[in-house]
């Protein structure tokens, strides 16, 4: 398999074509961005860590019956993935209130609710990823109601699979953002993009310490060190 042309470059990722039909290479950069690209920094080692963490989590979902774009890991910062057509939606699952949801609902960060909350956002930087509902998504032609039902169900199932895996690692999965795409090979709607400390809130169950991108957003120290802890603990949890 040969690496081909760069077909997409985002803030934190690059995607390359390959000579295999319907397969691409996902490259994780050593860059962090936050607040719709207002805040940006380089973190040596972050790309390699997110590549490994995302591989563990996406592979775990694949093995447990949820389809994702992940195929295999190729190198330190790269993984082989199924090509998809992006659906510009973010499906965000919350197990505990944190971040901007606390402001939206007027409750303290850390508020524990009994149900699982699922939010839908339109992935659009110009509009600052606004919250939308299913009717908006259908009106914009982004997905059908049936496809949205499928994405919500998959997001809830992914949450129910990953929560206990993180718990085994002594980490609470507070929230998680998932993206979906239409697979170029089968047309199925599958989980795409990454699942990592960049796209989840992860709190240490013993200390309550943040182990995710909030360390960067909130100017806490030891961003890479915490991502490394997440990887080490997940590796142990997955092997035991
Ligand atoms: P959400 O509550 O939608 O927004 P905020 O980050 O402002 O609190 O986010 C919940 C989770 O989704 C959090 O772990 C960060 C992640 N997320 C992304 O990965 N990318 C995004 O563009 C957004 C808006 C959130």
mmCIF file of C-alpha atoms and ligand atoms in Angstrom:
data_model
loop_
_atom_site.group_PDB
_atom_site.id
_atom_site.type_symbol
_atom_site.label_atom_id
_atom_site.label_comp_id
_atom_site.label_asym_id
_atom_site.label_seq_id
_atom_site.Cartn_x
_atom_site.Cartn_y
_atom_site.Cartn_z
ATOM 1 C CA UNK A 1 0.000 0.000 0.000
ATOM 2 C CA UNK A 2 1.396 3.393 -1.005
ATOM 3 C CA UNK A 3 0.680 6.790 0.511
ATOM 4 C CA UNK A 4 -0.801 9.116 -2.088
ATOM 5 C CA UNK A 5 -1.764 12.790 -2.260
ATOM 6 C CA UNK A 6 -2.909 14.872 0.676
ATOM 7 C CA UNK A 7 -6.686 15.064 0.227
ATOM 8 C CA UNK A 8 -7.648 16.991 3.383
ATOM 9 C CA UNK A 9 -5.841 19.017 6.014
ATOM 10 C CA UNK A 10 -7.578 20.045 9.206
ATOM 11 C CA UNK A 11 -6.151 21.735 12.292
ATOM 12 C CA UNK A 12 -5.238 18.522 14.065
ATOM 13 C CA UNK A 13 -5.289 15.933 11.269
ATOM 14 C CA UNK A 14 -4.289 15.252 7.683
ATOM 15 C CA UNK A 15 -5.859 12.678 5.362
ATOM 16 C CA UNK A 16 -3.926 11.088 2.488
ATOM 17 C CA UNK A 17 -5.165 8.998 -0.439
ATOM 18 C CA UNK A 18 -3.732 5.509 -0.931
ATOM 19 C CA UNK A 19 -3.445 3.225 -3.939
ATOM 20 C CA UNK A 20 -6.090 0.943 -2.359
ATOM 21 C CA UNK A 21 -9.641 1.877 -3.396
ATOM 22 C CA UNK A 22 -11.766 3.381 -0.633
ATOM 23 C CA UNK A 23 -8.937 3.453 1.947
ATOM 24 C CA UNK A 24 -7.168 6.534 3.299
ATOM 25 C CA UNK A 25 -4.373 7.325 5.743
ATOM 26 C CA UNK A 26 -5.290 9.405 8.787
ATOM 27 C CA UNK A 27 -2.336 11.398 10.187
ATOM 28 C CA UNK A 28 -2.570 12.895 13.696
ATOM 29 C CA UNK A 29 -0.679 16.198 14.058
ATOM 30 C CA UNK A 30 1.116 17.517 17.153
ATOM 31 C CA UNK A 31 -1.310 20.443 17.301
ATOM 32 C CA UNK A 32 -4.143 21.394 19.648
ATOM 33 C CA UNK A 33 -6.843 23.922 18.833
ATOM 34 C CA UNK A 34 -9.737 25.097 20.963
ATOM 35 C CA UNK A 35 -12.605 27.590 20.990
ATOM 36 C CA UNK A 36 -13.182 27.285 17.227
ATOM 37 C CA UNK A 37 -9.479 27.759 16.409
ATOM 38 C CA UNK A 38 -9.010 30.909 18.520
ATOM 39 C CA UNK A 39 -6.491 29.096 20.707
ATOM 40 C CA UNK A 40 -3.742 27.005 19.128
ATOM 41 C CA UNK A 41 -0.504 25.352 20.313
ATOM 42 C CA UNK A 42 1.957 22.609 19.394
ATOM 43 C CA UNK A 43 2.391 19.647 21.744
ATOM 44 C CA UNK A 44 5.192 17.298 20.788
ATOM 45 C CA UNK A 45 3.970 13.721 21.141
ATOM 46 C CA UNK A 46 0.240 14.492 21.119
ATOM 47 C CA UNK A 47 -0.287 13.153 17.586
ATOM 48 C CA UNK A 48 1.275 9.800 18.424
ATOM 49 C CA UNK A 49 -0.740 9.532 21.650
ATOM 50 C CA UNK A 50 -4.074 10.344 20.005
ATOM 51 C CA UNK A 51 -3.260 7.925 17.181
ATOM 52 C CA UNK A 52 -2.789 5.113 19.716
ATOM 53 C CA UNK A 53 -5.710 6.042 21.986
ATOM 54 C CA UNK A 54 -8.099 6.432 19.065
ATOM 55 C CA UNK A 55 -6.925 3.099 17.615
ATOM 56 C CA UNK A 56 -7.686 1.310 20.904
ATOM 57 C CA UNK A 57 -11.157 2.861 21.218
ATOM 58 C CA UNK A 58 -12.228 2.558 17.574
ATOM 59 C CA UNK A 59 -10.922 -1.006 17.385
ATOM 60 C CA UNK A 60 -12.806 -1.850 20.595
ATOM 61 C CA UNK A 61 -16.016 -0.576 19.001
ATOM 62 C CA UNK A 62 -15.303 -2.538 15.786
ATOM 63 C CA UNK A 63 -14.778 -5.703 17.833
ATOM 64 C CA UNK A 64 -18.017 -5.118 19.697
ATOM 65 C CA UNK A 65 -20.202 -4.807 16.642
ATOM 66 C CA UNK A 66 -20.176 -1.069 15.915
ATOM 67 C CA UNK A 67 -18.766 -0.115 12.539
ATOM 68 C CA UNK A 68 -16.040 2.540 12.520
ATOM 69 C CA UNK A 69 -13.660 3.777 9.843
ATOM 70 C CA UNK A 70 -10.571 2.365 11.647
ATOM 71 C CA UNK A 71 -8.795 -0.520 9.866
ATOM 72 C CA UNK A 72 -5.264 -0.741 11.304
ATOM 73 C CA UNK A 73 -2.373 1.260 12.705
ATOM 74 C CA UNK A 74 0.406 2.026 10.222
ATOM 75 C CA UNK A 75 2.942 4.007 12.204
ATOM 76 C CA UNK A 76 3.546 6.379 15.091
ATOM 77 C CA UNK A 77 1.080 9.012 13.937
ATOM 78 C CA UNK A 78 -0.848 7.220 11.203
ATOM 79 C CA UNK A 79 -3.684 4.780 10.795
ATOM 80 C CA UNK A 80 -5.367 3.173 7.808
ATOM 81 C CA UNK A 81 -9.060 4.021 7.613
ATOM 82 C CA UNK A 82 -12.035 3.404 5.365
ATOM 83 C CA UNK A 83 -12.789 6.355 3.133
ATOM 84 C CA UNK A 84 -16.023 8.096 4.038
ATOM 85 C CA UNK A 85 -18.138 10.966 2.842
ATOM 86 C CA UNK A 86 -18.302 13.301 5.820
ATOM 87 C CA UNK A 87 -21.681 14.009 7.419
ATOM 88 C CA UNK A 88 -21.177 17.461 9.002
ATOM 89 C CA UNK A 89 -22.829 16.633 12.317
ATOM 90 C CA UNK A 90 -21.449 16.092 15.804
ATOM 91 C CA UNK A 91 -23.345 13.723 18.065
ATOM 92 C CA UNK A 92 -22.326 14.537 21.638
ATOM 93 C CA UNK A 93 -23.121 12.148 24.499
ATOM 94 C CA UNK A 94 -23.072 13.462 28.085
ATOM 95 C CA UNK A 95 -22.939 11.247 31.196
ATOM 96 C CA UNK A 96 -22.288 14.151 33.543
ATOM 97 C CA UNK A 97 -22.683 17.892 32.972
ATOM 98 C CA UNK A 98 -19.449 19.658 32.074
ATOM 99 C CA UNK A 99 -18.111 22.429 29.873
ATOM 100 C CA UNK A 100 -20.503 24.736 28.079
ATOM 101 C CA UNK A 101 -23.499 22.514 28.907
ATOM 102 C CA UNK A 102 -23.203 23.649 32.542
ATOM 103 C CA UNK A 103 -23.653 27.280 31.422
ATOM 104 C CA UNK A 104 -26.463 26.361 29.027
ATOM 105 C CA UNK A 105 -28.450 24.565 31.727
ATOM 106 C CA UNK A 106 -27.401 26.766 34.666
ATOM 107 C CA UNK A 107 -26.060 23.930 36.789
ATOM 108 C CA UNK A 108 -22.623 23.512 38.343
ATOM 109 C CA UNK A 109 -19.975 21.655 36.378
ATOM 110 C CA UNK A 110 -19.940 18.043 37.562
ATOM 111 C CA UNK A 111 -23.730 17.883 38.030
ATOM 112 C CA UNK A 112 -24.674 14.196 37.937
ATOM 113 C CA UNK A 113 -27.847 13.267 36.079
ATOM 114 C CA UNK A 114 -29.379 9.803 35.840
ATOM 115 C CA UNK A 115 -30.175 9.778 32.134
ATOM 116 C CA UNK A 116 -27.844 9.995 29.148
ATOM 117 C CA UNK A 117 -28.053 13.290 27.267
ATOM 118 C CA UNK A 118 -27.431 13.357 23.518
ATOM 119 C CA UNK A 119 -26.807 16.692 21.766
ATOM 120 C CA UNK A 120 -26.616 17.377 18.053
ATOM 121 C CA UNK A 121 -24.359 20.073 16.582
ATOM 122 C CA UNK A 122 -23.912 21.263 12.999
ATOM 123 C CA UNK A 123 -20.209 20.904 12.214
ATOM 124 C CA UNK A 124 -19.676 24.327 10.695
ATOM 125 C CA UNK A 125 -16.773 26.552 11.800
ATOM 126 C CA UNK A 126 -18.266 29.721 10.290
ATOM 127 C CA UNK A 127 -21.390 29.257 12.431
ATOM 128 C CA UNK A 128 -19.338 28.074 15.464
ATOM 129 C CA UNK A 129 -20.790 24.520 15.437
ATOM 130 C CA UNK A 130 -24.314 25.541 16.525
ATOM 131 C CA UNK A 131 -26.642 23.189 18.402
ATOM 132 C CA UNK A 132 -29.352 21.983 16.070
ATOM 133 C CA UNK A 133 -32.151 19.442 16.303
ATOM 134 C CA UNK A 134 -33.140 16.533 14.069
ATOM 135 C CA UNK A 135 -35.578 18.667 12.076
ATOM 136 C CA UNK A 136 -32.811 21.178 11.242
ATOM 137 C CA UNK A 137 -30.494 18.362 10.146
ATOM 138 C CA UNK A 138 -33.169 16.907 7.861
ATOM 139 C CA UNK A 139 -34.098 20.384 6.537
ATOM 140 C CA UNK A 140 -30.438 20.975 5.604
ATOM 141 C CA UNK A 141 -30.359 17.618 3.799
ATOM 142 C CA UNK A 142 -27.577 16.313 6.044
ATOM 143 C CA UNK A 143 -29.342 13.044 6.936
ATOM 144 C CA UNK A 144 -32.774 11.425 6.967
ATOM 145 C CA UNK A 145 -34.753 10.884 10.185
ATOM 146 C CA UNK A 146 -33.983 7.182 9.914
ATOM 147 C CA UNK A 147 -30.255 7.855 9.539
ATOM 148 C CA UNK A 148 -30.348 10.207 12.538
ATOM 149 C CA UNK A 149 -32.080 7.512 14.619
ATOM 150 C CA UNK A 150 -29.246 5.177 13.622
ATOM 151 C CA UNK A 151 -26.552 7.701 14.614
ATOM 152 C CA UNK A 152 -28.221 8.411 17.993
ATOM 153 C CA UNK A 153 -28.547 4.672 18.726
ATOM 154 C CA UNK A 154 -24.939 4.024 17.710
ATOM 155 C CA UNK A 155 -23.726 6.927 19.858
ATOM 156 C CA UNK A 156 -25.604 5.559 22.882
ATOM 157 C CA UNK A 157 -24.249 2.053 22.266
ATOM 158 C CA UNK A 158 -20.690 3.383 21.850
ATOM 159 C CA UNK A 159 -21.116 5.225 25.147
ATOM 160 C CA UNK A 160 -22.355 2.052 26.886
ATOM 161 C CA UNK A 161 -19.309 0.151 25.569
ATOM 162 C CA UNK A 162 -16.684 2.789 26.291
ATOM 163 C CA UNK A 163 -17.936 3.888 29.748
ATOM 164 C CA UNK A 164 -17.037 0.520 31.370
ATOM 165 C CA UNK A 165 -13.754 0.303 29.462
ATOM 166 C CA UNK A 166 -12.714 3.716 30.797
ATOM 167 C CA UNK A 167 -14.003 2.740 34.253
ATOM 168 C CA UNK A 168 -11.681 -0.281 34.177
ATOM 169 C CA UNK A 169 -8.896 2.237 33.540
ATOM 170 C CA UNK A 170 -9.995 4.330 36.549
ATOM 171 C CA UNK A 171 -11.301 7.057 34.248
ATOM 172 C CA UNK A 172 -14.810 8.522 34.060
ATOM 173 C CA UNK A 173 -16.137 9.131 30.556
ATOM 174 C CA UNK A 174 -17.894 12.437 31.235
ATOM 175 C CA UNK A 175 -18.803 13.262 27.629
ATOM 176 C CA UNK A 176 -17.840 12.296 24.109
ATOM 177 C CA UNK A 177 -18.249 13.755 20.641
ATOM 178 C CA UNK A 178 -18.781 11.371 17.736
ATOM 179 C CA UNK A 179 -18.767 12.070 14.028
ATOM 180 C CA UNK A 180 -20.200 9.843 11.325
ATOM 181 C CA UNK A 181 -19.625 9.354 7.626
ATOM 182 C CA UNK A 182 -20.989 7.372 4.689
ATOM 183 C CA UNK A 183 -18.512 4.594 3.901
ATOM 184 C CA UNK A 184 -17.277 4.793 0.308
ATOM 185 C CA UNK A 185 -17.181 0.981 0.017
ATOM 186 C CA UNK A 186 -20.622 -0.022 1.352
ATOM 187 C CA UNK A 187 -22.524 3.251 1.803
ATOM 188 C CA UNK A 188 -23.186 2.366 5.457
ATOM 189 C CA UNK A 189 -23.152 5.167 8.027
ATOM 190 C CA UNK A 190 -20.160 4.449 10.263
ATOM 191 C CA UNK A 191 -18.328 6.169 13.111
ATOM 192 C CA UNK A 192 -15.505 8.241 11.676
ATOM 193 C CA UNK A 193 -12.905 10.739 12.886
ATOM 194 C CA UNK A 194 -11.154 10.150 16.218
ATOM 195 C CA UNK A 195 -12.160 9.274 19.764
ATOM 196 C CA UNK A 196 -9.479 10.624 22.057
ATOM 197 C CA UNK A 197 -8.851 13.046 24.934
ATOM 198 C CA UNK A 198 -9.383 15.765 22.301
ATOM 199 C CA UNK A 199 -12.977 14.686 21.714
ATOM 200 C CA UNK A 200 -13.993 13.385 25.155
ATOM 201 C CA UNK A 201 -13.979 14.691 28.701
ATOM 202 C CA UNK A 202 -12.100 12.218 30.862
ATOM 203 C CA UNK A 203 -11.828 12.642 34.631
ATOM 204 C CA UNK A 204 -9.585 10.614 36.892
ATOM 205 C CA UNK A 205 -12.019 8.613 39.067
ATOM 206 C CA UNK A 206 -9.700 8.752 42.082
ATOM 207 C CA UNK A 207 -8.749 12.434 42.064
ATOM 208 C CA UNK A 208 -11.284 14.134 39.767
ATOM 209 C CA UNK A 209 -8.369 15.551 37.756
ATOM 210 C CA UNK A 210 -9.010 16.363 34.120
ATOM 211 C CA UNK A 211 -7.121 14.114 31.669
ATOM 212 C CA UNK A 212 -8.393 15.616 28.407
ATOM 213 C CA UNK A 213 -8.240 18.686 26.201
ATOM 214 C CA UNK A 214 -9.693 20.852 28.978
ATOM 215 C CA UNK A 215 -6.101 20.888 30.320
ATOM 216 C CA UNK A 216 -5.258 22.942 27.219
ATOM 217 C CA UNK A 217 -8.536 24.879 27.069
ATOM 218 C CA UNK A 218 -8.233 25.959 30.711
ATOM 219 C CA UNK A 219 -4.449 26.481 30.714
ATOM 220 C CA UNK A 220 -3.798 23.655 33.134
ATOM 221 C CA UNK A 221 -0.350 22.113 32.875
ATOM 222 C CA UNK A 222 0.755 18.631 31.736
ATOM 223 C CA UNK A 223 -1.413 18.148 28.651
ATOM 224 C CA UNK A 224 0.752 15.473 27.010
ATOM 225 C CA UNK A 225 1.541 13.817 30.363
ATOM 226 C CA UNK A 226 -2.180 13.272 30.981
ATOM 227 C CA UNK A 227 -2.805 11.952 27.455
ATOM 228 C CA UNK A 228 0.060 9.509 28.117
ATOM 229 C CA UNK A 229 -1.636 8.414 31.371
ATOM 230 C CA UNK A 230 -4.884 7.794 29.485
ATOM 231 C CA UNK A 231 -3.024 5.634 26.945
ATOM 232 C CA UNK A 232 -1.100 3.655 29.583
ATOM 233 C CA UNK A 233 -4.234 2.959 31.623
ATOM 234 C CA UNK A 234 -6.308 2.023 28.560
ATOM 235 C CA UNK A 235 -3.576 -0.355 27.402
ATOM 236 C CA UNK A 236 -3.680 -2.074 30.798
ATOM 237 C CA UNK A 237 -7.483 -2.149 30.873
ATOM 238 C CA UNK A 238 -7.765 -3.632 27.399
ATOM 239 C CA UNK A 239 -5.241 -6.365 28.188
ATOM 240 C CA UNK A 240 -6.758 -7.450 31.516
HETATM 241 P P1 LIG B 1 -19.951 20.211 24.081
HETATM 242 O O1 LIG B 1 -20.666 20.102 25.390
HETATM 243 O O2 LIG B 1 -20.776 20.094 22.828
HETATM 244 O O3 LIG B 1 -19.189 21.583 23.982
HETATM 245 P P2 LIG B 1 -18.090 22.222 24.946
HETATM 246 O O4 LIG B 1 -16.770 21.602 24.517
HETATM 247 O O5 LIG B 1 -18.194 23.666 24.611
HETATM 248 O O6 LIG B 1 -18.455 21.895 26.358
HETATM 249 O O7 LIG B 1 -18.725 19.175 24.020
HETATM 250 C C1 LIG B 1 -18.727 17.969 24.638
HETATM 251 C C2 LIG B 1 -17.548 17.175 24.180
HETATM 252 O O8 LIG B 1 -17.387 17.234 22.775
HETATM 253 C C3 LIG B 1 -16.217 17.652 24.766
HETATM 254 O O9 LIG B 1 -15.500 16.533 25.218
HETATM 255 C C4 LIG B 1 -15.519 18.300 23.624
HETATM 256 C C5 LIG B 1 -16.086 17.626 22.421
HETATM 257 N N1 LIG B 1 -16.114 18.508 21.239
HETATM 258 C C6 LIG B 1 -15.222 18.288 20.194
HETATM 259 O O10 LIG B 1 -14.421 17.343 20.234
HETATM 260 N N2 LIG B 1 -15.259 19.113 19.108
HETATM 261 C C7 LIG B 1 -16.122 20.155 19.003
HETATM 262 O O11 LIG B 1 -16.103 20.892 17.980
HETATM 263 C C8 LIG B 1 -17.056 20.367 20.083
HETATM 264 C C9 LIG B 1 -18.028 21.501 20.020
HETATM 265 C C10 LIG B 1 -17.010 19.521 21.185
#
